[in-house]
Coordinates of C-alpha atoms and ligand atoms in Angstrom, one line a residue:
X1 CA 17.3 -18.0 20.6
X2 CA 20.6 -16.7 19.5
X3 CA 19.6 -13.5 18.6
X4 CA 24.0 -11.8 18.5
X5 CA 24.0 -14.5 15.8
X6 CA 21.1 -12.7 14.1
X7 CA 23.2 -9.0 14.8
X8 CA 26.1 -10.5 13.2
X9 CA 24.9 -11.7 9.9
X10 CA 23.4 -8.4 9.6
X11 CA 25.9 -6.6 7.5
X12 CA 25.8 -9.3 5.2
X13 CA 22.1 -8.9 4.9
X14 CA 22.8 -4.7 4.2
X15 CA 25.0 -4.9 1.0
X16 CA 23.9 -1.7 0.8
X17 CA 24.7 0.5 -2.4
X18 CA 26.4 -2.7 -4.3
X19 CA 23.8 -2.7 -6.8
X20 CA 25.5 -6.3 -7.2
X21 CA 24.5 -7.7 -3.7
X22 CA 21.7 -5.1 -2.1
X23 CA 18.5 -6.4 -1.7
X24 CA 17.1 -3.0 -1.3
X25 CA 17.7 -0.2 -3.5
X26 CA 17.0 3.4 -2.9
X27 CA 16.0 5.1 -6.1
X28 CA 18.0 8.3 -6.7
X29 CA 17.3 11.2 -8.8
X30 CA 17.1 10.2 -12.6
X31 CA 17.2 6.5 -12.1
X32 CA 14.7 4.2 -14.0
X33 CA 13.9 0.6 -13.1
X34 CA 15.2 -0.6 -16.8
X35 CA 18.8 0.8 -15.3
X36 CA 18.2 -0.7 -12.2
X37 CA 17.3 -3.7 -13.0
X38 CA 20.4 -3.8 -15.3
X39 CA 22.9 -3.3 -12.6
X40 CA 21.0 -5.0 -10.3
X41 CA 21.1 -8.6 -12.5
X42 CA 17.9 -9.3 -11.7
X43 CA 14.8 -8.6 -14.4
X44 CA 12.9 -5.5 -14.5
X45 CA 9.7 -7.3 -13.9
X46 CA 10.7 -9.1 -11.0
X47 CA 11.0 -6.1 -9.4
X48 CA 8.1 -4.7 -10.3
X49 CA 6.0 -7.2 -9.4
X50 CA 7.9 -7.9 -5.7
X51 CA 7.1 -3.7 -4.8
X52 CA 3.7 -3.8 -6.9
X53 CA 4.7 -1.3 -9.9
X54 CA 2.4 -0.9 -12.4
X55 CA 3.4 0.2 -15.7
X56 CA 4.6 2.7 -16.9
X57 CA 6.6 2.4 -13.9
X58 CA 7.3 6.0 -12.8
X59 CA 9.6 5.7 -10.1
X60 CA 10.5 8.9 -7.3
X61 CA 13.5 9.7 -5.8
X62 CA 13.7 8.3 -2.5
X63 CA 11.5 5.8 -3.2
X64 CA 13.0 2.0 -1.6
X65 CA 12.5 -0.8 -3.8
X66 CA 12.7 -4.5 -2.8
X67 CA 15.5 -6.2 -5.1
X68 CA 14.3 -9.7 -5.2
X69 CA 17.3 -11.3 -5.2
X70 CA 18.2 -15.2 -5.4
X71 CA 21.6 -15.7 -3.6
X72 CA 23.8 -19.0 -3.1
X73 CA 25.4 -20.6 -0.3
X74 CA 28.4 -23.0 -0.3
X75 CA 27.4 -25.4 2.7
X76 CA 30.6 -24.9 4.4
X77 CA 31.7 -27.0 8.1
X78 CA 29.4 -26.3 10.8
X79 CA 26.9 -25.1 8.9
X80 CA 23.2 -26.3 9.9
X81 CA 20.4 -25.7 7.7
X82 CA 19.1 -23.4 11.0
X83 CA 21.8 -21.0 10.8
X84 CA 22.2 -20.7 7.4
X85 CA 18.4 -19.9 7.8
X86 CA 19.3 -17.1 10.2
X87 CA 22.0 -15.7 8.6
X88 CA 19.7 -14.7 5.6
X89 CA 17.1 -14.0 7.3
X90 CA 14.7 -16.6 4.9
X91 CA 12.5 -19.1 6.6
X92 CA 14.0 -22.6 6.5
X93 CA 11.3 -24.1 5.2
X94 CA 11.9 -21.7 2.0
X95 CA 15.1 -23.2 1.8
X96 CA 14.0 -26.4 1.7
X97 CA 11.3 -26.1 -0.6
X98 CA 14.3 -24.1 -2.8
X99 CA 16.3 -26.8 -2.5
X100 CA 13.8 -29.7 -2.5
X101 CA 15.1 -30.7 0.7
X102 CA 13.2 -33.8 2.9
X103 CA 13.1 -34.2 6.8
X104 CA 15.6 -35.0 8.4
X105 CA 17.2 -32.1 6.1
X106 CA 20.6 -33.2 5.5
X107 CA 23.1 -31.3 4.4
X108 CA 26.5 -31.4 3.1
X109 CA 29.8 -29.7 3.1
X110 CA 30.0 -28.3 -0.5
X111 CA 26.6 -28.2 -1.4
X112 CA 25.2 -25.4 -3.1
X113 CA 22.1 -24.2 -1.7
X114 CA 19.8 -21.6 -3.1
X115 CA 19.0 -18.7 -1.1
X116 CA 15.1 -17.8 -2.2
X117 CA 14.5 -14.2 -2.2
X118 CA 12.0 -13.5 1.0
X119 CA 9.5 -10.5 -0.5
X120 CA 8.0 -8.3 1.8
X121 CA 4.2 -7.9 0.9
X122 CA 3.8 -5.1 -2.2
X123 CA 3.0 -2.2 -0.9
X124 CA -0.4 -0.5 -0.5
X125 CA -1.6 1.3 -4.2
X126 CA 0.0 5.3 -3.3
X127 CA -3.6 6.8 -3.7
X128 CA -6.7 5.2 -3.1
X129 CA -9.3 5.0 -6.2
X130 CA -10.1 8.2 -6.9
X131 CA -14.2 9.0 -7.1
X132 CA -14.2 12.5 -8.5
X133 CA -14.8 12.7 -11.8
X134 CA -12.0 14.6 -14.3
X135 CA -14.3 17.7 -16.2
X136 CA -13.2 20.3 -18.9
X137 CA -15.1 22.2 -20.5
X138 CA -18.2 21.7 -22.2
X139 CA -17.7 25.0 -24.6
X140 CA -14.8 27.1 -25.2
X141 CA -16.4 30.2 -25.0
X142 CA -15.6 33.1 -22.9
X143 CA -17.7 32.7 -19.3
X144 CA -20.2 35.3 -19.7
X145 CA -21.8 34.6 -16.0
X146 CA -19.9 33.0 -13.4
X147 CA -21.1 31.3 -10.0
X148 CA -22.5 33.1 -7.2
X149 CA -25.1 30.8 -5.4
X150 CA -26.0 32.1 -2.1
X151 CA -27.1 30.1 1.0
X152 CA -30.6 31.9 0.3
X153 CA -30.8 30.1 -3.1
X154 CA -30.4 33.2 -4.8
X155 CA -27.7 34.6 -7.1
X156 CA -26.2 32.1 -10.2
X157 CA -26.0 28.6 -10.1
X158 CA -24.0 27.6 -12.8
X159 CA -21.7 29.4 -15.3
X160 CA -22.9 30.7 -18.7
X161 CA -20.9 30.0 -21.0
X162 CA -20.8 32.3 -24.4
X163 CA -21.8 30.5 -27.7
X164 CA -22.8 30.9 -31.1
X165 CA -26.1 29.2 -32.1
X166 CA -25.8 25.6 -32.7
X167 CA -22.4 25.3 -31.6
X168 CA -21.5 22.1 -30.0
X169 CA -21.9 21.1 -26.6
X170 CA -19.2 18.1 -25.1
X171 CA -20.2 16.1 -22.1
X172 CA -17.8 17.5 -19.3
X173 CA -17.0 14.0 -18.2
X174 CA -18.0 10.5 -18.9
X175 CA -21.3 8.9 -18.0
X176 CA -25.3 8.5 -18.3
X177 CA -27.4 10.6 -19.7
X178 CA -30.5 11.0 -17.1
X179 CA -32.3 13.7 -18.9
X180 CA -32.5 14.3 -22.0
X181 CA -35.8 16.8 -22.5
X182 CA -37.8 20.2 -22.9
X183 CA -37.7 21.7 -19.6
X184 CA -40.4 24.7 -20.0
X185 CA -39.6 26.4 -16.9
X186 CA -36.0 28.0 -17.1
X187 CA -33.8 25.5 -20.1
X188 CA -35.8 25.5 -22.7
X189 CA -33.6 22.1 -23.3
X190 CA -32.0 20.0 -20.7
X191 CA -29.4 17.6 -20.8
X192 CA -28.2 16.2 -17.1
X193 CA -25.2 13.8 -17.0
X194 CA -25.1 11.2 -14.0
X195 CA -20.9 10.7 -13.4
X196 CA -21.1 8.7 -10.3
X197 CA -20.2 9.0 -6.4
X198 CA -23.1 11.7 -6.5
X199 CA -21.5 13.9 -9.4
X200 CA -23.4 15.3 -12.0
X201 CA -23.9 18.1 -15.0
X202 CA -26.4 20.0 -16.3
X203 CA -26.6 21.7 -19.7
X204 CA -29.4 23.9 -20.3
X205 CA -30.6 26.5 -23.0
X206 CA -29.7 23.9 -26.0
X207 CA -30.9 24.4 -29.4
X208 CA -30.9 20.8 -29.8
X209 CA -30.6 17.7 -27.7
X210 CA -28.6 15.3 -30.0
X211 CA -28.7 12.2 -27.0
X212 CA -31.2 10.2 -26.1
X213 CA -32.3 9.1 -21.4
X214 CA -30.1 6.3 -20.9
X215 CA -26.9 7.0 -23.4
X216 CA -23.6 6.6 -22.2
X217 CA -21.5 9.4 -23.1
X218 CA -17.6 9.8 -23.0
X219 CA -15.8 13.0 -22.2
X220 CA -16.0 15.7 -25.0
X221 CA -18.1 13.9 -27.0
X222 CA -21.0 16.0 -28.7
X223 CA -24.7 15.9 -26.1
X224 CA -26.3 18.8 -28.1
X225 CA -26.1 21.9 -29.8
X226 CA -26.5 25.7 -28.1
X227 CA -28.9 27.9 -28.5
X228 CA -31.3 30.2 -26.8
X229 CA -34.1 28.1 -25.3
X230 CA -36.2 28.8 -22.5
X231 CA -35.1 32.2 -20.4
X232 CA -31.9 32.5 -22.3
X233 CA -31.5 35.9 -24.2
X234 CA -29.2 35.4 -26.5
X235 CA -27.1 31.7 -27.3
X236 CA -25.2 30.7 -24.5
X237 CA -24.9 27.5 -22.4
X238 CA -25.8 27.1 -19.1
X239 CA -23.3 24.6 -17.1
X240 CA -23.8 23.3 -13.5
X241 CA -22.1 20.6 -12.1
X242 CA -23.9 19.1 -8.9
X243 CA -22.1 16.9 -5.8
X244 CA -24.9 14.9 -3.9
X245 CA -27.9 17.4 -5.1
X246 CA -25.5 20.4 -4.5
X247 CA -23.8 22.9 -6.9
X248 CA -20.9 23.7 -6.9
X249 CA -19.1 26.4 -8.2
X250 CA -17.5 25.0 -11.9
X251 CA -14.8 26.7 -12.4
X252 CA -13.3 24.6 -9.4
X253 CA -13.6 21.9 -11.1
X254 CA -12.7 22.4 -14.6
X255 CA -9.4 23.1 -16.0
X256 CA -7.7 26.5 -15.3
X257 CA -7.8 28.3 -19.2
Ligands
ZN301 ZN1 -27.2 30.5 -16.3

């Protein structure tokens, strides 16, 4: 019912650009919700929590928060608890639990009513979880051999990586070690980190394996030390990384350098 009465009220309800009054801010260039939430009068982590911010609260231009804002109304003639209602476009029965108001719901000329903000559900997280790991680079030595797997099998499967004997070798990424061994056919010595979500890396040719099947390694820290094990000619390290079984080329994955 009485949905012109609904039109009318809002341009009450779009205060817009009074950072007073609006109840929704659009963040402009440069603008931080500290300073927002200054002119707005209302605390920074009110905000946050009504549009779902997390810390440390980078905010884009363009971006429309939700100004949670409490307002009062001056119960004035007329008035009925219904309209009121309408005209700021909060449920009544958030009124009346503001107010601590009891059927029949009463009011009174001159009363002072809080206005409860309404929030609109926070919004969705921008970017889902992400799965892929983060990598950089096992060894800072110059790439020696790049990738150049063919669909035949043929060609190079990881990069080789230049090193000086018993240099040391970081874990690309964070995670499990799931072999940790002499591998006599091509390595020498093996190390094979499991990531997650199918991702994993492989360090061969290594001097020394300096973690045990079953560790759980952080990003750079130290798995081994190079060498020249198994086919190797000279120290290097051999570096794959591997999505669901299949490699895949490296240097798309690590850092540019
Ligand atoms: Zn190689």
């Amino acid at each position: 019912m009485k949905k012109w009465a609904l039109l009318l009220a809002a341009p009450f309800l779009l205060a817009a650009g009074d950072p007073a009054t609006e109840t929704e801010h659009t963040v402009e260039e440069g603008e931080t919700l500290g300073g927002i939430a200054n002119r707005a009068k209302v605390p920074a982590a009110v905000i946050a929590a009504a549009n779902g911010l997390q810390e440390p609260y980078n905010l884009r231009a363009g971006q429309v928060l939700q100004i949670p804002r409490q307002r009062i109304h001056i119960v004035k003639d007329g008035d009925t608890g219904f309209g009121i209602a309408q005209r700021y476009g909060v449920p009544f029965s958030n009124i009346a639990i503001a107010n601590g108001l009891k059927p029949p719901y009463a009011i009174s000329t001159g009363q002072r009513l809080i206005i409860p903000a309404v929030l609109k559900a926070a919004p969705e997280p921008a970017q889902p979880a992400r799965t892929e790991p983060y990598f950089r680079w096992p060894h800072d030595g110059r790439v020696m051999a790049g990738f150049s797997l063919r669909d035949d099998g043929k060609g190079h499967d990881g990069l080789d990586i230049e090193a000086n004997r018993l240099d040391m070798v970081r874990a690309s990424s964070s995670g499990t070690v799931v072999f940790a061994d002499d591998e006599p056919k091509r390595f020498g010595r093996l190390v094979v980190i499991d990531h997650g979500n199918g991702w994993r890396t492989r360090y061969g040719h290594l001097a020394r394996i300096t973690v045990k099947l079953g560790d759980v390694v952080k990003t750079g820290e130290r798995i081994g030390l190079a060498g020249d094990a198994g086919v190797a000619t000279r120290p290097e390290l051999h570096f794959e990384i591997m999505k669901d079984n299949k490699r895949i080329d490296p240097a798309s994955k690590l850092p540019q350098r």
